[in-house]
């Protein structure tokens, strides 16, 4: 039987163990966010410190970045600010890096290797002896792979034109890319999604919002201090537990939130 003064300490240890278990079980928490949550949980339940200075204790535990010398706590809290991050395909990419043209393909794609132009005259070039065809040994049930352009029935050429479509349910961005030969197709798609984009709702956040899911604190003031000046709290709430996500399974709910400040 524990002494009376040890009972609160044991209660805090049990709550801390339960919180750590939920953090490691939360599939939304990437390693940096998980480290931040664990530091706050440790500062709240285990670390000795002054009451009301939990975040200061967590910042001290996380230390400083080796490269810049700035507190790691600042960047981790800023990265946890609730926001919507569009997909990588929606960025401003050059033709060689953008996704391939998704216009419909009219005929199957056939690979035709290009011959390098010779710096000499055709008459002065000595033709080389043609190499024999390579022999590829495969199993009896081998089926040659189908080119992705033929499999998906898309053009696949280097894209130059981007059309952004907003999902009418979530407000999330869907990038459509087209090459120079399909400019008319890109213009037609842009006209088709114009009214849909104007009526699309505010995008549901898909990043951050884990600190309010575990701990109670004036997180909006904290985010405004560490996040970029352009950050605004989403209308769906600060906690990731409160965000609707119709395209994925529901997130791991937190039974209760600990008071941090």
Short mmCIF file of C-alpha atoms in Angstrom, two decimals:
data_model
loop_
_atom_site.label_atom_id
_atom_site.label_comp_id
_atom_site.label_asym_id
_atom_site.label_seq_id
_atom_site.Cartn_x
_atom_site.Cartn_y
_atom_site.Cartn_z
CA UNK A 1 0.00 0.00 0.00
CA UNK A 2 1.45 3.35 -1.04
CA UNK A 3 1.83 6.30 1.26
CA UNK A 4 -0.70 9.16 0.93
CA UNK A 5 1.84 11.54 -0.59
CA UNK A 6 2.74 8.94 -3.23
CA UNK A 7 -0.83 8.41 -4.43
CA UNK A 8 -1.00 11.56 -6.62
CA UNK A 9 2.38 10.68 -8.10
CA UNK A 10 1.16 7.19 -9.02
CA UNK A 11 -2.00 8.63 -10.54
CA UNK A 12 0.06 10.96 -12.71
CA UNK A 13 2.30 8.08 -13.77
CA UNK A 14 -0.71 5.98 -14.79
CA UNK A 15 -2.22 8.86 -16.77
CA UNK A 16 1.12 9.48 -18.42
CA UNK A 17 1.45 5.83 -19.45
CA UNK A 18 -2.07 5.88 -20.88
CA UNK A 19 -1.34 9.07 -22.84
CA UNK A 20 1.92 7.67 -24.22
CA UNK A 21 0.10 4.53 -25.35
CA UNK A 22 -2.51 6.60 -27.21
CA UNK A 23 0.16 8.76 -28.83
CA UNK A 24 2.06 5.76 -30.18
CA UNK A 25 -1.21 4.19 -31.38
CA UNK A 26 -2.30 7.35 -33.20
CA UNK A 27 -1.67 6.81 -36.92
CA UNK A 28 -1.96 10.55 -37.56
CA UNK A 29 1.17 11.35 -35.53
CA UNK A 30 4.32 11.38 -37.66
CA UNK A 31 7.64 11.05 -35.75
CA UNK A 32 8.15 14.85 -35.29
CA UNK A 33 4.59 15.38 -34.07
CA UNK A 34 4.85 12.31 -31.87
CA UNK A 35 8.00 13.70 -30.25
CA UNK A 36 6.22 16.98 -29.53
CA UNK A 37 3.24 15.22 -27.96
CA UNK A 38 5.47 13.04 -25.83
CA UNK A 39 7.44 16.06 -24.62
CA UNK A 40 4.27 17.89 -23.58
CA UNK A 41 2.91 14.76 -21.87
CA UNK A 42 6.19 14.32 -20.02
CA UNK A 43 6.25 17.97 -18.95
CA UNK A 44 2.66 17.72 -17.77
CA UNK A 45 2.82 14.50 -15.77
CA UNK A 46 6.39 13.52 -14.96
CA UNK A 47 8.92 16.34 -15.21
CA UNK A 48 9.40 18.52 -12.15
CA UNK A 49 8.62 22.13 -12.94
CA UNK A 50 6.61 25.14 -12.04
CA UNK A 51 2.82 24.91 -12.42
CA UNK A 52 1.57 26.76 -15.48
CA UNK A 53 4.88 26.47 -17.35
CA UNK A 54 4.29 23.13 -19.04
CA UNK A 55 5.12 24.39 -22.52
CA UNK A 56 8.34 25.98 -21.29
CA UNK A 57 9.35 22.65 -19.78
CA UNK A 58 8.52 20.84 -23.03
CA UNK A 59 10.59 23.36 -24.98
CA UNK A 60 13.53 22.76 -22.67
CA UNK A 61 13.19 18.99 -23.06
CA UNK A 62 13.15 19.17 -26.86
CA UNK A 63 16.33 21.26 -26.95
CA UNK A 64 17.63 23.19 -29.95
CA UNK A 65 18.13 22.37 -33.60
CA UNK A 66 21.74 21.38 -34.39
CA UNK A 67 21.79 23.34 -37.63
CA UNK A 68 20.26 26.68 -36.64
CA UNK A 69 20.42 26.63 -32.86
CA UNK A 70 16.77 27.65 -32.64
CA UNK A 71 14.43 25.87 -30.21
CA UNK A 72 12.95 22.77 -31.85
CA UNK A 73 9.72 23.41 -29.96
CA UNK A 74 9.00 26.49 -32.11
CA UNK A 75 9.15 24.64 -35.42
CA UNK A 76 7.24 21.61 -34.12
CA UNK A 77 4.36 23.73 -32.80
CA UNK A 78 4.24 25.73 -36.03
CA UNK A 79 4.08 22.48 -38.00
CA UNK A 80 1.17 21.33 -35.81
CA UNK A 81 -0.94 24.38 -36.71
CA UNK A 82 -4.24 23.11 -38.21
CA UNK A 83 -4.24 23.73 -41.95
CA UNK A 84 -4.95 22.24 -45.35
CA UNK A 85 -1.96 21.17 -47.43
CA UNK A 86 -2.73 20.65 -51.14
CA UNK A 87 -1.24 17.60 -52.87
CA UNK A 88 2.21 17.70 -54.40
CA UNK A 89 0.75 17.49 -57.90
CA UNK A 90 -0.94 20.88 -57.41
CA UNK A 91 2.40 22.72 -57.24
CA UNK A 92 3.96 24.84 -59.97
CA UNK A 93 6.06 22.20 -61.70
CA UNK A 94 8.15 22.46 -64.85
CA UNK A 95 7.13 20.31 -67.85
CA UNK A 96 9.71 17.64 -67.04
CA UNK A 97 8.63 17.35 -63.39
CA UNK A 98 4.87 17.80 -63.66
CA UNK A 99 2.57 14.76 -63.86
CA UNK A 100 1.96 13.46 -67.36
CA UNK A 101 -0.88 14.70 -69.52
CA UNK A 102 -4.13 12.96 -68.55
CA UNK A 103 -6.02 13.68 -71.77
CA UNK A 104 -7.47 10.53 -73.38
CA UNK A 105 -5.16 8.58 -75.70
CA UNK A 106 -6.28 8.06 -79.28
CA UNK A 107 -3.87 5.26 -80.27
CA UNK A 108 -1.66 2.88 -78.27
CA UNK A 109 1.73 4.13 -77.22
CA UNK A 110 4.66 2.45 -79.00
CA UNK A 111 8.22 3.08 -77.85
CA UNK A 112 10.41 4.42 -80.65
CA UNK A 113 14.03 5.08 -79.65
CA UNK A 114 15.47 8.28 -81.02
CA UNK A 115 18.75 8.11 -82.92
CA UNK A 116 21.34 10.68 -81.93
CA UNK A 117 22.17 13.03 -84.83
CA UNK A 118 25.66 12.61 -86.24
CA UNK A 119 27.95 15.67 -86.34
CA UNK A 120 29.37 14.41 -89.68
CA UNK A 121 27.86 14.10 -93.12
CA UNK A 122 25.85 11.00 -93.84
CA UNK A 123 28.27 9.95 -96.58
CA UNK A 124 31.30 10.24 -94.26
CA UNK A 125 29.79 8.16 -91.48
CA UNK A 126 31.03 4.57 -91.44
CA UNK A 127 28.08 2.34 -90.56
CA UNK A 128 28.67 0.12 -87.56
CA UNK A 129 27.94 -3.58 -87.57
CA UNK A 130 24.45 -4.04 -86.19
CA UNK A 131 24.41 -5.67 -82.79
CA UNK A 132 22.47 -8.91 -82.35
CA UNK A 133 19.13 -8.80 -80.65
CA UNK A 134 19.42 -9.39 -76.89
CA UNK A 135 18.15 -12.70 -75.58
CA UNK A 136 15.91 -12.41 -72.52
CA UNK A 137 15.24 -15.60 -70.60
CA UNK A 138 11.84 -15.56 -68.90
CA UNK A 139 9.53 -18.11 -67.40
CA UNK A 140 6.81 -19.89 -69.36
CA UNK A 141 4.03 -17.77 -67.81
CA UNK A 142 5.73 -14.42 -68.39
CA UNK A 143 3.48 -11.61 -69.62
CA UNK A 144 5.21 -8.43 -70.85
CA UNK A 145 4.24 -5.36 -68.82
CA UNK A 146 1.73 -2.94 -70.24
CA UNK A 147 2.87 0.66 -70.54
CA UNK A 148 1.04 2.86 -68.03
CA UNK A 149 -0.13 5.15 -70.82
CA UNK A 150 -1.88 2.29 -72.57
CA UNK A 151 -3.13 0.82 -69.29
CA UNK A 152 -4.71 4.09 -68.13
CA UNK A 153 -5.60 5.26 -71.65
CA UNK A 154 -3.97 8.66 -71.15
CA UNK A 155 -1.61 10.76 -73.23
CA UNK A 156 1.24 10.84 -70.70
CA UNK A 157 3.29 13.51 -72.48
CA UNK A 158 5.08 16.34 -70.65
CA UNK A 159 2.44 18.68 -69.24
CA UNK A 160 2.41 22.47 -69.62
CA UNK A 161 -1.12 23.41 -68.48
CA UNK A 162 -2.63 22.90 -65.01
CA UNK A 163 -6.30 22.95 -64.06
CA UNK A 164 -7.25 22.85 -60.37
CA UNK A 165 -10.51 21.19 -59.39
CA UNK A 166 -11.99 21.58 -55.89
CA UNK A 167 -13.87 18.67 -54.38
CA UNK A 168 -17.46 19.81 -53.69
CA UNK A 169 -17.60 17.82 -50.40
CA UNK A 170 -14.21 18.53 -48.83
CA UNK A 171 -12.84 21.53 -50.73
CA UNK A 172 -9.64 19.58 -51.37
CA UNK A 173 -7.64 20.31 -54.52
CA UNK A 174 -7.39 17.90 -57.44
CA UNK A 175 -4.75 18.81 -60.04
CA UNK A 176 -5.38 18.12 -63.72
CA UNK A 177 -2.40 18.38 -66.10
CA UNK A 178 -2.37 18.61 -69.91
CA UNK A 179 0.28 18.90 -72.60
CA UNK A 180 0.54 21.43 -75.42
CA UNK A 181 -1.38 19.23 -77.84
CA UNK A 182 -4.36 19.11 -75.48
CA UNK A 183 -4.77 22.81 -74.69
CA UNK A 184 -8.36 22.70 -75.89
CA UNK A 185 -9.03 19.80 -73.52
CA UNK A 186 -7.55 21.78 -70.62
CA UNK A 187 -9.73 24.80 -71.45
CA UNK A 188 -12.83 22.61 -71.63
CA UNK A 189 -12.07 21.02 -68.24
CA UNK A 190 -11.41 24.44 -66.67
CA UNK A 191 -14.82 25.63 -67.86
CA UNK A 192 -16.50 22.50 -66.55
CA UNK A 193 -15.12 22.93 -63.01
CA UNK A 194 -15.50 26.73 -62.81
CA UNK A 195 -18.90 26.76 -61.08
CA UNK A 196 -17.96 23.79 -58.92
CA UNK A 197 -14.84 25.59 -57.68
CA UNK A 198 -16.81 28.74 -56.88
CA UNK A 199 -19.28 26.76 -54.76
CA UNK A 200 -16.69 24.56 -53.05
CA UNK A 201 -16.52 24.84 -49.23
CA UNK A 202 -13.49 25.80 -47.19
CA UNK A 203 -11.03 22.89 -47.40
CA UNK A 204 -11.10 20.53 -44.47
CA UNK A 205 -7.72 20.60 -42.67
CA UNK A 206 -5.53 17.58 -43.26
CA UNK A 207 -2.40 18.52 -41.28
CA UNK A 208 -1.68 19.47 -37.67
CA UNK A 209 -4.25 19.76 -34.92
CA UNK A 210 -2.83 17.02 -32.67
CA UNK A 211 -1.96 19.11 -29.63
CA UNK A 212 -5.61 20.17 -29.05
CA UNK A 213 -6.62 16.52 -29.47
CA UNK A 214 -4.63 15.52 -26.38
CA UNK A 215 -4.28 18.58 -24.14
CA UNK A 216 -6.45 21.53 -23.11
CA UNK A 217 -4.83 24.94 -23.52
CA UNK A 218 -5.42 28.24 -25.38
CA UNK A 219 -3.98 26.67 -28.51
CA UNK A 220 -5.18 29.38 -30.87
CA UNK A 221 -2.99 31.93 -29.08
CA UNK A 222 -0.10 29.46 -29.09
CA UNK A 223 -0.46 28.77 -32.82
CA UNK A 224 -0.69 32.47 -33.65
CA UNK A 225 2.60 32.99 -31.82
CA UNK A 226 4.54 30.23 -33.60
CA UNK A 227 2.76 29.76 -36.96
CA UNK A 228 3.28 32.07 -39.95
CA UNK A 229 1.51 35.41 -39.89
CA UNK A 230 -0.88 34.27 -42.63
CA UNK A 231 -2.25 31.41 -40.52
CA UNK A 232 -5.92 31.55 -39.56
CA UNK A 233 -7.84 29.02 -37.46
CA UNK A 234 -10.05 26.78 -39.61
CA UNK A 235 -13.79 26.91 -39.16
CA UNK A 236 -13.83 23.16 -38.52
CA UNK A 237 -12.02 23.57 -35.20
CA UNK A 238 -8.46 23.29 -33.96
CA UNK A 239 -8.54 19.65 -32.89
CA UNK A 240 -7.96 16.97 -35.51
CA UNK A 241 -10.58 14.86 -33.72
CA UNK A 242 -13.28 17.30 -34.81
CA UNK A 243 -12.52 17.37 -38.54
CA UNK A 244 -14.82 15.47 -40.91
CA UNK A 245 -12.96 13.15 -43.24
CA UNK A 246 -15.37 11.39 -45.61
CA UNK A 247 -12.62 9.78 -47.68
CA UNK A 248 -10.83 7.90 -44.89
CA UNK A 249 -11.75 5.94 -41.76
CA UNK A 250 -12.47 8.07 -38.68
CA UNK A 251 -9.35 9.04 -36.71
CA UNK A 252 -8.45 7.58 -33.36
CA UNK A 253 -10.56 9.49 -30.87
CA UNK A 254 -9.03 10.74 -27.64
CA UNK A 255 -11.16 9.63 -24.63
CA UNK A 256 -10.26 12.80 -22.74
CA UNK A 257 -7.84 15.67 -23.00
CA UNK A 258 -5.32 16.55 -20.33
CA UNK A 259 -5.05 20.10 -19.09
CA UNK A 260 -1.68 21.56 -20.09
CA UNK A 261 -1.92 25.16 -18.88
#
